[in-house]
Amino acid sequence: MSRLAATLAARLAGGTRALTAFITAGDPGPEATVPALHALVRGGADIVELGVPFSDPEAEGPSIQRSSERALANGVTLASVLDMTREFRNGNDVTPVVLMGYLNSVMRMGYEAFACRAREAGVDGLIVVNLPPEEAAEAQASLARQDLDLIFLVAPTTSSERAARIAQRGSGFIYYVSLKGVTGARHLDTADVARNISALREVCSLPVQVGFGIRDAESARAVARVADGIVVGSMLVDVMGERRDDPASIPAALEKRVALLRDAIDTL
């Protein structure tokens, strides 16, 4: 069983929910990323999701767009992100690491080269926002040869038929996008999320984690009641952006914020 699958299975077996915490690699500076990852884990994150900065992050709201711009200005590349993951692994060989980014970066490195380098660095899975499952066979084959999960997104507008096809092709977990729009949006409708996840479970055997629109303990708790886990990003990216002139304060601030989320979903 993979590190990612084992982590999610343990949460489900214990009747609790997984917490995945996202930050953008290289924001506000490359030296901030690894200490931030360790802080997320100390706060209670089960999985860390590391954003690969990209010049046109079409699914992202203003917070993550700005973080990506700052990281690119710092010269951060996909190779840099793999180096950061490797450094994180020097102090943590337990917590799954999922990279989230756009196809252009992976294609430029090459599927086989990326998969080999990602496995060697300690990556467990990959989310490619702009890679449709119908066009993912080559990438997925390369990743599978290195025992890496390719995690697909399901949106509120996804038909049940297509959701079933996505569930058959994906691995690790299904990332359910809780709303129509971009990351960081504030119009989360938890009743709608509950209905859609219930329908998704009828065609999907993978754990379902929900992201987009979760910004505080209240929304985290509400979504965790109906999901196998939650994914939180923009609020954590904001913490880092607000402290970019005082990077030494970032780890403690992240740890505190994640601990509040952990407590919220553990006390359902």
Short mmCIF file of N, CA, C and O in Angstrom, two decimals, residues 38-98:
data_model
loop_
_atom_site.label_atom_id
_atom_site.label_comp_id
_atom_site.label_asym_id
_atom_site.label_seq_id
_atom_site.Cartn_x
_atom_site.Cartn_y
_atom_site.Cartn_z
N HIS A 38 7.07 21.41 7.34
CA HIS A 38 7.17 20.77 8.66
C HIS A 38 6.17 21.38 9.63
O HIS A 38 5.59 20.67 10.47
N ALA A 39 5.93 22.68 9.51
CA ALA A 39 4.96 23.34 10.39
C ALA A 39 3.54 22.83 10.12
O ALA A 39 2.75 22.65 11.05
N LEU A 40 3.22 22.62 8.86
CA LEU A 40 1.91 22.09 8.51
C LEU A 40 1.69 20.73 9.17
O LEU A 40 0.60 20.44 9.69
N VAL A 41 2.70 19.91 9.15
CA VAL A 41 2.60 18.57 9.75
C VAL A 41 2.46 18.68 11.27
O VAL A 41 1.64 17.99 11.88
N ARG A 42 3.25 19.55 11.87
CA ARG A 42 3.14 19.72 13.33
C ARG A 42 1.74 20.19 13.72
O ARG A 42 1.22 19.83 14.78
N GLY A 43 1.13 21.00 12.87
CA GLY A 43 -0.20 21.49 13.16
C GLY A 43 -1.28 20.44 13.02
O GLY A 43 -2.39 20.62 13.54
N GLY A 44 -0.98 19.36 12.31
CA GLY A 44 -1.96 18.28 12.18
C GLY A 44 -2.32 17.89 10.76
O GLY A 44 -3.26 17.11 10.55
N ALA A 45 -1.60 18.40 9.76
CA ALA A 45 -1.88 18.00 8.38
C ALA A 45 -1.47 16.55 8.16
O ALA A 45 -0.39 16.13 8.57
N ASP A 46 -2.35 15.79 7.52
CA ASP A 46 -2.04 14.40 7.17
C ASP A 46 -1.27 14.30 5.87
O ASP A 46 -0.47 13.38 5.69
N ILE A 47 -1.57 15.22 4.95
CA ILE A 47 -0.96 15.23 3.62
C ILE A 47 -0.56 16.67 3.33
O ILE A 47 -1.29 17.60 3.66
N VAL A 48 0.61 16.86 2.73
CA VAL A 48 0.99 18.19 2.31
C VAL A 48 0.94 18.25 0.79
O VAL A 48 1.38 17.34 0.09
N GLU A 49 0.36 19.33 0.31
CA GLU A 49 0.19 19.53 -1.12
C GLU A 49 1.04 20.74 -1.50
O GLU A 49 0.85 21.83 -0.95
N LEU A 50 1.96 20.53 -2.39
CA LEU A 50 2.93 21.56 -2.74
C LEU A 50 2.66 22.06 -4.15
O LEU A 50 2.73 21.30 -5.12
N GLY A 51 2.31 23.33 -4.24
CA GLY A 51 1.99 23.91 -5.52
C GLY A 51 3.22 24.21 -6.34
O GLY A 51 4.18 24.81 -5.84
N VAL A 52 3.20 23.80 -7.60
CA VAL A 52 4.29 24.11 -8.54
C VAL A 52 3.94 25.43 -9.21
O VAL A 52 2.93 25.52 -9.92
N PRO A 53 4.72 26.48 -8.98
CA PRO A 53 4.35 27.79 -9.55
C PRO A 53 4.30 27.76 -11.07
O PRO A 53 5.11 27.12 -11.72
N PHE A 54 3.30 28.48 -11.59
CA PHE A 54 3.09 28.52 -13.03
C PHE A 54 2.60 29.91 -13.40
O PHE A 54 1.90 30.56 -12.63
N SER A 55 2.94 30.34 -14.60
CA SER A 55 2.67 31.73 -15.01
C SER A 55 1.20 32.00 -15.31
O SER A 55 0.77 33.15 -15.30
N ASP A 56 0.43 30.94 -15.58
CA ASP A 56 -0.99 31.13 -15.91
C ASP A 56 -1.83 30.12 -15.14
O ASP A 56 -2.42 29.21 -15.74
N PRO A 57 -1.92 30.25 -13.82
CA PRO A 57 -2.65 29.26 -13.01
C PRO A 57 -4.15 29.48 -13.09
O PRO A 57 -4.78 30.10 -12.23
N GLU A 58 -4.77 28.95 -14.12
CA GLU A 58 -6.14 29.31 -14.48
C GLU A 58 -7.19 28.93 -13.45
O GLU A 58 -8.26 29.54 -13.39
N ALA A 59 -6.90 27.93 -12.60
CA ALA A 59 -7.90 27.51 -11.62
C ALA A 59 -7.76 28.25 -10.29
O ALA A 59 -8.56 28.03 -9.39
N GLU A 60 -6.76 29.11 -10.20
CA GLU A 60 -6.46 29.72 -8.91
C GLU A 60 -7.05 31.11 -8.77
O GLU A 60 -7.11 31.88 -9.72
N GLY A 61 -7.43 31.43 -7.54
CA GLY A 61 -7.89 32.76 -7.21
C GLY A 61 -6.72 33.69 -6.96
O GLY A 61 -5.55 33.31 -7.10
N PRO A 62 -7.00 34.93 -6.58
CA PRO A 62 -5.95 35.94 -6.43
C PRO A 62 -4.84 35.54 -5.45
O PRO A 62 -3.67 35.83 -5.71
N SER A 63 -5.18 34.90 -4.34
CA SER A 63 -4.17 34.57 -3.34
C SER A 63 -3.10 33.66 -3.91
O SER A 63 -1.89 33.92 -3.78
N ILE A 64 -3.51 32.58 -4.53
CA ILE A 64 -2.54 31.62 -5.06
C ILE A 64 -1.89 32.14 -6.34
O ILE A 64 -0.72 31.86 -6.60
N GLN A 65 -2.61 32.92 -7.12
CA GLN A 65 -1.97 33.56 -8.27
C GLN A 65 -0.80 34.43 -7.83
O GLN A 65 0.29 34.36 -8.40
N ARG A 66 -1.03 35.25 -6.81
CA ARG A 66 0.05 36.13 -6.32
C ARG A 66 1.21 35.31 -5.76
O ARG A 66 2.38 35.66 -5.96
N SER A 67 0.88 34.23 -5.06
CA SER A 67 1.96 33.40 -4.50
C SER A 67 2.78 32.78 -5.62
O SER A 67 4.01 32.66 -5.51
N SER A 68 2.13 32.37 -6.70
CA SER A 68 2.83 31.79 -7.83
C SER A 68 3.73 32.83 -8.50
O SER A 68 4.88 32.54 -8.88
N GLU A 69 3.23 34.04 -8.60
CA GLU A 69 4.04 35.13 -9.18
C GLU A 69 5.27 35.39 -8.33
O GLU A 69 6.38 35.59 -8.87
N ARG A 70 5.11 35.41 -7.02
CA ARG A 70 6.26 35.64 -6.14
C ARG A 70 7.28 34.51 -6.28
O ARG A 70 8.49 34.74 -6.32
N ALA A 71 6.79 33.27 -6.35
CA ALA A 71 7.69 32.13 -6.47
C ALA A 71 8.45 32.16 -7.80
O ALA A 71 9.66 31.90 -7.84
N LEU A 72 7.76 32.48 -8.88
CA LEU A 72 8.43 32.57 -10.18
C LEU A 72 9.47 33.68 -10.18
O LEU A 72 10.55 33.52 -10.76
N ALA A 73 9.14 34.79 -9.52
CA ALA A 73 10.11 35.88 -9.42
C ALA A 73 11.35 35.45 -8.65
O ALA A 73 12.44 36.00 -8.86
N ASN A 74 11.19 34.46 -7.77
CA ASN A 74 12.31 33.91 -7.01
C ASN A 74 13.07 32.85 -7.80
O ASN A 74 14.01 32.24 -7.27
N GLY A 75 12.64 32.59 -9.04
CA GLY A 75 13.34 31.62 -9.88
C GLY A 75 12.98 30.17 -9.61
O GLY A 75 13.72 29.27 -10.00
N VAL A 76 11.85 29.93 -8.97
CA VAL A 76 11.46 28.56 -8.62
C VAL A 76 10.92 27.83 -9.85
O VAL A 76 10.09 28.36 -10.59
N THR A 77 11.40 26.63 -10.05
CA THR A 77 11.00 25.77 -11.17
C THR A 77 10.51 24.43 -10.64
O THR A 77 10.58 24.16 -9.43
N LEU A 78 10.04 23.58 -11.53
CA LEU A 78 9.64 22.25 -11.12
C LEU A 78 10.82 21.50 -10.50
O LEU A 78 10.65 20.79 -9.50
N ALA A 79 12.00 21.65 -11.07
CA ALA A 79 13.18 21.01 -10.50
C ALA A 79 13.44 21.52 -9.08
O ALA A 79 13.81 20.74 -8.19
N SER A 80 13.22 22.81 -8.85
CA SER A 80 13.39 23.38 -7.51
C SER A 80 12.41 22.74 -6.54
O SER A 80 12.75 22.45 -5.38
N VAL A 81 11.17 22.54 -7.00
CA VAL A 81 10.14 21.95 -6.14
C VAL A 81 10.53 20.53 -5.74
O VAL A 81 10.34 20.11 -4.59
N LEU A 82 11.09 19.78 -6.67
CA LEU A 82 11.55 18.43 -6.35
C LEU A 82 12.70 18.48 -5.35
O LEU A 82 12.77 17.64 -4.44
N ASP A 83 13.58 19.45 -5.47
CA ASP A 83 14.66 19.60 -4.49
C ASP A 83 14.11 19.92 -3.11
O ASP A 83 14.60 19.40 -2.09
N MET A 84 13.08 20.76 -3.04
CA MET A 84 12.46 21.08 -1.75
C MET A 84 11.81 19.85 -1.13
O MET A 84 11.90 19.63 0.08
N THR A 85 11.17 19.05 -1.97
CA THR A 85 10.56 17.81 -1.48
C THR A 85 11.63 16.88 -0.91
O THR A 85 11.45 16.28 0.15
N ARG A 86 12.72 16.77 -1.61
CA ARG A 86 13.82 15.91 -1.15
C ARG A 86 14.35 16.40 0.20
O ARG A 86 14.63 15.60 1.11
N GLU A 87 14.48 17.70 0.35
CA GLU A 87 14.95 18.25 1.62
C GLU A 87 13.93 17.98 2.74
O GLU A 87 14.31 17.63 3.86
N PHE A 88 12.66 18.12 2.43
CA PHE A 88 11.61 17.80 3.42
C PHE A 88 11.71 16.34 3.85
O PHE A 88 11.57 16.03 5.05
N ARG A 89 11.96 15.48 2.91
CA ARG A 89 12.06 14.05 3.21
C ARG A 89 13.23 13.73 4.15
O ARG A 89 13.21 12.71 4.84
N ASN A 90 14.23 14.56 4.20
CA ASN A 90 15.34 14.33 5.13
C ASN A 90 14.88 14.33 6.58
O ASN A 90 15.51 13.71 7.45
N GLY A 91 13.77 15.03 6.85
CA GLY A 91 13.26 15.09 8.21
C GLY A 91 11.90 14.45 8.38
O GLY A 91 11.38 14.41 9.50
N ASN A 92 11.32 13.94 7.30
CA ASN A 92 9.98 13.35 7.38
C ASN A 92 9.81 12.35 6.25
O ASN A 92 9.72 12.74 5.09
N ASP A 93 9.78 11.08 6.61
CA ASP A 93 9.58 10.06 5.58
C ASP A 93 8.21 9.39 5.72
O ASP A 93 7.99 8.29 5.21
N VAL A 94 7.29 10.06 6.41
CA VAL A 94 5.98 9.49 6.70
C VAL A 94 4.85 10.22 5.98
O VAL A 94 3.96 9.60 5.38
N THR A 95 4.86 11.54 6.01
CA THR A 95 3.76 12.34 5.48
C THR A 95 3.74 12.33 3.96
O THR A 95 4.74 12.68 3.32
N PRO A 96 2.63 11.97 3.34
CA PRO A 96 2.56 12.00 1.87
C PRO A 96 2.72 13.42 1.33
O PRO A 96 2.22 14.39 1.92
N VAL A 97 3.40 13.53 0.21
CA VAL A 97 3.57 14.79 -0.50
C VAL A 97 2.92 14.65 -1.87
O VAL A 97 3.26 13.76 -2.65
N VAL A 98 1.97 15.55 -2.14
CA VAL A 98 1.31 15.60 -3.45
C VAL A 98 1.68 16.92 -4.11
O VAL A 98 1.56 17.99 -3.49
#
